[in-house]
Amino acid sequence: MMSASSHDEHRKLCLALAWFGYLALCSAYILGGVDKILDFPGAVVETRHLGVPFPLLATIATIIVELLGSALILSGCWRWCGALLLAGFTVVANMLANAFWRLPDEAARTLSANAFFEHWGLIGGFLLIALRSSSGFSRPFLPWKIQ
């Protein structure tokens, strides 16, 4: 049987691992949003290259979704909403950026197909977060703060 002290340490470890998992899932979106802010003209060109209508507005929306969704997940406030935002965004972005079925070159098609299905793994992770935290508020755990 676990002592109260041991149980509390186990709980803290589990919370820290969960928060690290959230951070790992959000890391590409945080970096992507910051990178787009730092090179906004380049981000608009990239959006235009994907054939997205209104590339300026779409780039702004992308930055907002990437950073807001990540912030909601990491803060624990409306975590389900942030997870659904990033899941929906990833579905759309994946269909645009990793449309492997359109590529004539077999090597490029294979690389794009791998990226396509890896992104479905992210989408699945975000959907699991949304289902697990759909009560509206999941208590945040900040690893550097003892609770």
mmCIF file with all atom_site columns, N, CA and C in Angstrom, residues 8-44:
data_model
loop_
_atom_site.group_PDB
_atom_site.id
_atom_site.type_symbol
_atom_site.label_atom_id
_atom_site.label_alt_id
_atom_site.label_comp_id
_atom_site.label_asym_id
_atom_site.label_entity_id
_atom_site.label_seq_id
_atom_site.pdbx_PDB_ins_code
_atom_site.Cartn_x
_atom_site.Cartn_y
_atom_site.Cartn_z
_atom_site.occupancy
_atom_site.B_iso_or_equiv
_atom_site.pdbx_formal_charge
_atom_site.auth_seq_id
_atom_site.auth_comp_id
_atom_site.auth_asym_id
_atom_site.auth_atom_id
_atom_site.pdbx_PDB_model_num
ATOM 1   N N  . ASP A 1 8  ? 1.193 11.289 -2.969  1.00 0.00 ? 8  ASP A N  1
ATOM 2   C CA . ASP A 1 8  ? 1.254 12.680 -3.397  1.00 0.00 ? 8  ASP A CA 1
ATOM 3   C C  . ASP A 1 8  ? 2.385 12.886 -4.406  1.00 0.00 ? 8  ASP A C  1
ATOM 4   N N  . GLU A 1 9  ? 3.529 12.255 -4.161  1.00 0.00 ? 9  GLU A N  1
ATOM 5   C CA . GLU A 1 9  ? 4.658 12.351 -5.094  1.00 0.00 ? 9  GLU A CA 1
ATOM 6   C C  . GLU A 1 9  ? 4.304 11.705 -6.432  1.00 0.00 ? 9  GLU A C  1
ATOM 7   N N  . HIS A 1 10 ? 3.624 10.584 -6.385  1.00 0.00 ? 10 HIS A N  1
ATOM 8   C CA . HIS A 1 10 ? 3.194 9.896  -7.608  1.00 0.00 ? 10 HIS A CA 1
ATOM 9   C C  . HIS A 1 10 ? 2.234 10.779 -8.399  1.00 0.00 ? 10 HIS A C  1
ATOM 10  N N  . ARG A 1 11 ? 1.305 11.404 -7.703  1.00 0.00 ? 11 ARG A N  1
ATOM 11  C CA . ARG A 1 11 ? 0.334 12.299 -8.340  1.00 0.00 ? 11 ARG A CA 1
ATOM 12  C C  . ARG A 1 11 ? 1.040 13.468 -9.014  1.00 0.00 ? 11 ARG A C  1
ATOM 13  N N  . LYS A 1 12 ? 2.017 14.072 -8.312  1.00 0.00 ? 12 LYS A N  1
ATOM 14  C CA . LYS A 1 12 ? 2.770 15.188 -8.884  1.00 0.00 ? 12 LYS A CA 1
ATOM 15  C C  . LYS A 1 12 ? 3.552 14.755 -10.116 1.00 0.00 ? 12 LYS A C  1
ATOM 16  N N  . LEU A 1 13 ? 4.143 13.579 -10.067 1.00 0.00 ? 13 LEU A N  1
ATOM 17  C CA . LEU A 1 13 ? 4.883 13.061 -11.211 1.00 0.00 ? 13 LEU A CA 1
ATOM 18  C C  . LEU A 1 13 ? 3.944 12.856 -12.403 1.00 0.00 ? 13 LEU A C  1
ATOM 19  N N  . CYS A 1 14 ? 2.785 12.288 -12.153 1.00 0.00 ? 14 CYS A N  1
ATOM 20  C CA . CYS A 1 14 ? 1.811 12.064 -13.230 1.00 0.00 ? 14 CYS A CA 1
ATOM 21  C C  . CYS A 1 14 ? 1.348 13.382 -13.843 1.00 0.00 ? 14 CYS A C  1
ATOM 22  N N  . LEU A 1 15 ? 1.093 14.370 -12.998 1.00 0.00 ? 15 LEU A N  1
ATOM 23  C CA . LEU A 1 15 ? 0.675 15.682 -13.498 1.00 0.00 ? 15 LEU A CA 1
ATOM 24  C C  . LEU A 1 15 ? 1.788 16.340 -14.316 1.00 0.00 ? 15 LEU A C  1
ATOM 25  N N  . ALA A 1 16 ? 3.021 16.221 -13.841 1.00 0.00 ? 16 ALA A N  1
ATOM 26  C CA . ALA A 1 16 ? 4.148 16.797 -14.573 1.00 0.00 ? 16 ALA A CA 1
ATOM 27  C C  . ALA A 1 16 ? 4.323 16.114 -15.925 1.00 0.00 ? 16 ALA A C  1
ATOM 28  N N  . LEU A 1 17 ? 4.188 14.793 -15.958 1.00 0.00 ? 17 LEU A N  1
ATOM 29  C CA . LEU A 1 17 ? 4.298 14.061 -17.222 1.00 0.00 ? 17 LEU A CA 1
ATOM 30  C C  . LEU A 1 17 ? 3.170 14.435 -18.182 1.00 0.00 ? 17 LEU A C  1
ATOM 31  N N  . ALA A 1 18 ? 1.959 14.607 -17.639 1.00 0.00 ? 18 ALA A N  1
ATOM 32  C CA . ALA A 1 18 ? 0.831 15.026 -18.482 1.00 0.00 ? 18 ALA A CA 1
ATOM 33  C C  . ALA A 1 18 ? 1.099 16.406 -19.078 1.00 0.00 ? 18 ALA A C  1
ATOM 34  N N  . TRP A 1 19 ? 1.579 17.341 -18.242 1.00 0.00 ? 19 TRP A N  1
ATOM 35  C CA . TRP A 1 19 ? 1.850 18.686 -18.742 1.00 0.00 ? 19 TRP A CA 1
ATOM 36  C C  . TRP A 1 19 ? 2.947 18.646 -19.794 1.00 0.00 ? 19 TRP A C  1
ATOM 37  N N  . PHE A 1 20 ? 3.979 17.834 -19.584 1.00 0.00 ? 20 PHE A N  1
ATOM 38  C CA . PHE A 1 20 ? 5.039 17.696 -20.582 1.00 0.00 ? 20 PHE A CA 1
ATOM 39  C C  . PHE A 1 20 ? 4.464 17.119 -21.885 1.00 0.00 ? 20 PHE A C  1
ATOM 40  N N  . GLY A 1 21 ? 3.538 16.171 -21.760 1.00 0.00 ? 21 GLY A N  1
ATOM 41  C CA . GLY A 1 21 ? 2.882 15.622 -22.942 1.00 0.00 ? 21 GLY A CA 1
ATOM 42  C C  . GLY A 1 21 ? 2.106 16.683 -23.705 1.00 0.00 ? 21 GLY A C  1
ATOM 43  N N  . TYR A 1 22 ? 1.383 17.538 -22.974 1.00 0.00 ? 22 TYR A N  1
ATOM 44  C CA . TYR A 1 22 ? 0.669 18.648 -23.621 1.00 0.00 ? 22 TYR A CA 1
ATOM 45  C C  . TYR A 1 22 ? 1.651 19.573 -24.330 1.00 0.00 ? 22 TYR A C  1
ATOM 46  N N  . LEU A 1 23 ? 2.762 19.884 -23.651 1.00 0.00 ? 23 LEU A N  1
ATOM 47  C CA . LEU A 1 23 ? 3.769 20.760 -24.240 1.00 0.00 ? 23 LEU A CA 1
ATOM 48  C C  . LEU A 1 23 ? 4.368 20.128 -25.500 1.00 0.00 ? 23 LEU A C  1
ATOM 49  N N  . ALA A 1 24 ? 4.637 18.838 -25.449 1.00 0.00 ? 24 ALA A N  1
ATOM 50  C CA . ALA A 1 24 ? 5.192 18.149 -26.617 1.00 0.00 ? 24 ALA A CA 1
ATOM 51  C C  . ALA A 1 24 ? 4.221 18.200 -27.796 1.00 0.00 ? 24 ALA A C  1
ATOM 52  N N  . LEU A 1 25 ? 2.931 17.969 -27.532 1.00 0.00 ? 25 LEU A N  1
ATOM 53  C CA . LEU A 1 25 ? 1.933 18.025 -28.605 1.00 0.00 ? 25 LEU A CA 1
ATOM 54  C C  . LEU A 1 25 ? 1.810 19.426 -29.192 1.00 0.00 ? 25 LEU A C  1
ATOM 55  N N  . CYS A 1 26 ? 1.968 20.435 -28.364 1.00 0.00 ? 26 CYS A N  1
ATOM 56  C CA . CYS A 1 26 ? 1.788 21.819 -28.807 1.00 0.00 ? 26 CYS A CA 1
ATOM 57  C C  . CYS A 1 26 ? 3.064 22.450 -29.357 1.00 0.00 ? 26 CYS A C  1
ATOM 58  N N  . SER A 1 27 ? 4.199 21.829 -29.147 1.00 0.00 ? 27 SER A N  1
ATOM 59  C CA . SER A 1 27 ? 5.477 22.478 -29.464 1.00 0.00 ? 27 SER A CA 1
ATOM 60  C C  . SER A 1 27 ? 5.580 22.939 -30.920 1.00 0.00 ? 27 SER A C  1
ATOM 61  N N  . ALA A 1 28 ? 5.185 22.131 -31.868 1.00 0.00 ? 28 ALA A N  1
ATOM 62  C CA . ALA A 1 28 ? 5.287 22.530 -33.272 1.00 0.00 ? 28 ALA A CA 1
ATOM 63  C C  . ALA A 1 28 ? 4.357 23.698 -33.585 1.00 0.00 ? 28 ALA A C  1
ATOM 64  N N  . TYR A 1 29 ? 3.229 23.767 -32.903 1.00 0.00 ? 29 TYR A N  1
ATOM 65  C CA . TYR A 1 29 ? 2.271 24.845 -33.136 1.00 0.00 ? 29 TYR A CA 1
ATOM 66  C C  . TYR A 1 29 ? 2.766 26.153 -32.514 1.00 0.00 ? 29 TYR A C  1
ATOM 67  N N  . ILE A 1 30 ? 3.377 26.064 -31.346 1.00 0.00 ? 30 ILE A N  1
ATOM 68  C CA . ILE A 1 30 ? 3.957 27.254 -30.708 1.00 0.00 ? 30 ILE A CA 1
ATOM 69  C C  . ILE A 1 30 ? 5.094 27.790 -31.571 1.00 0.00 ? 30 ILE A C  1
ATOM 70  N N  . LEU A 1 31 ? 6.007 26.901 -31.953 1.00 0.00 ? 31 LEU A N  1
ATOM 71  C CA . LEU A 1 31 ? 7.133 27.319 -32.792 1.00 0.00 ? 31 LEU A CA 1
ATOM 72  C C  . LEU A 1 31 ? 6.656 27.844 -34.147 1.00 0.00 ? 31 LEU A C  1
ATOM 73  N N  . GLY A 1 32 ? 5.640 27.185 -34.710 1.00 0.00 ? 32 GLY A N  1
ATOM 74  C CA . GLY A 1 32 ? 5.100 27.628 -35.995 1.00 0.00 ? 32 GLY A CA 1
ATOM 75  C C  . GLY A 1 32 ? 4.483 29.016 -35.901 1.00 0.00 ? 32 GLY A C  1
ATOM 76  N N  . GLY A 1 33 ? 3.721 29.261 -34.851 1.00 0.00 ? 33 GLY A N  1
ATOM 77  C CA . GLY A 1 33 ? 3.104 30.577 -34.669 1.00 0.00 ? 33 GLY A CA 1
ATOM 78  C C  . GLY A 1 33 ? 4.142 31.662 -34.478 1.00 0.00 ? 33 GLY A C  1
ATOM 79  N N  . VAL A 1 34 ? 5.136 31.397 -33.645 1.00 0.00 ? 34 VAL A N  1
ATOM 80  C CA . VAL A 1 34 ? 6.201 32.380 -33.400 1.00 0.00 ? 34 VAL A CA 1
ATOM 81  C C  . VAL A 1 34 ? 7.006 32.618 -34.677 1.00 0.00 ? 34 VAL A C  1
ATOM 82  N N  . ASP A 1 35 ? 7.336 31.549 -35.396 1.00 0.00 ? 35 ASP A N  1
ATOM 83  C CA . ASP A 1 35 ? 8.083 31.674 -36.649 1.00 0.00 ? 35 ASP A CA 1
ATOM 84  C C  . ASP A 1 35 ? 7.309 32.512 -37.662 1.00 0.00 ? 35 ASP A C  1
ATOM 85  N N  . LYS A 1 36 ? 5.999 32.317 -37.738 1.00 0.00 ? 36 LYS A N  1
ATOM 86  C CA . LYS A 1 36 ? 5.179 33.094 -38.675 1.00 0.00 ? 36 LYS A CA 1
ATOM 87  C C  . LYS A 1 36 ? 5.149 34.569 -38.285 1.00 0.00 ? 36 LYS A C  1
ATOM 88  N N  . ILE A 1 37 ? 5.145 34.847 -36.988 1.00 0.00 ? 37 ILE A N  1
ATOM 89  C CA . ILE A 1 37 ? 5.186 36.242 -36.540 1.00 0.00 ? 37 ILE A CA 1
ATOM 90  C C  . ILE A 1 37 ? 6.530 36.872 -36.909 1.00 0.00 ? 37 ILE A C  1
ATOM 91  N N  . LEU A 1 38 ? 7.618 36.138 -36.694 1.00 0.00 ? 38 LEU A N  1
ATOM 92  C CA . LEU A 1 38 ? 8.953 36.669 -36.953 1.00 0.00 ? 38 LEU A CA 1
ATOM 93  C C  . LEU A 1 38 ? 9.246 36.848 -38.447 1.00 0.00 ? 38 LEU A C  1
ATOM 94  N N  . ASP A 1 39 ? 8.603 36.046 -39.286 1.00 0.00 ? 39 ASP A N  1
ATOM 95  C CA . ASP A 1 39 ? 8.756 36.189 -40.743 1.00 0.00 ? 39 ASP A CA 1
ATOM 96  C C  . ASP A 1 39 ? 7.370 36.200 -41.373 1.00 0.00 ? 39 ASP A C  1
ATOM 97  N N  . PHE A 1 40 ? 6.617 37.229 -41.042 1.00 0.00 ? 40 PHE A N  1
ATOM 98  C CA . PHE A 1 40 ? 5.231 37.304 -41.515 1.00 0.00 ? 40 PHE A CA 1
ATOM 99  C C  . PHE A 1 40 ? 5.136 37.319 -43.044 1.00 0.00 ? 40 PHE A C  1
ATOM 100 N N  . PRO A 1 41 ? 5.947 38.119 -43.751 1.00 0.00 ? 41 PRO A N  1
ATOM 101 C CA . PRO A 1 41 ? 5.851 38.087 -45.222 1.00 0.00 ? 41 PRO A CA 1
ATOM 102 C C  . PRO A 1 41 ? 6.112 36.688 -45.796 1.00 0.00 ? 41 PRO A C  1
ATOM 103 N N  . GLY A 1 42 ? 7.090 35.983 -45.246 1.00 0.00 ? 42 GLY A N  1
ATOM 104 C CA . GLY A 1 42 ? 7.373 34.622 -45.703 1.00 0.00 ? 42 GLY A CA 1
ATOM 105 C C  . GLY A 1 42 ? 6.224 33.672 -45.409 1.00 0.00 ? 42 GLY A C  1
ATOM 106 N N  . ALA A 1 43 ? 5.569 33.873 -44.266 1.00 0.00 ? 43 ALA A N  1
ATOM 107 C CA . ALA A 1 43 ? 4.425 33.037 -43.911 1.00 0.00 ? 43 ALA A CA 1
ATOM 108 C C  . ALA A 1 43 ? 3.265 33.257 -44.870 1.00 0.00 ? 43 ALA A C  1
ATOM 109 N N  . VAL A 1 44 ? 3.048 34.499 -45.282 1.00 0.00 ? 44 VAL A N  1
ATOM 110 C CA . VAL A 1 44 ? 1.980 34.802 -46.244 1.00 0.00 ? 44 VAL A CA 1
ATOM 111 C C  . VAL A 1 44 ? 2.297 34.153 -47.588 1.00 0.00 ? 44 VAL A C  1
#
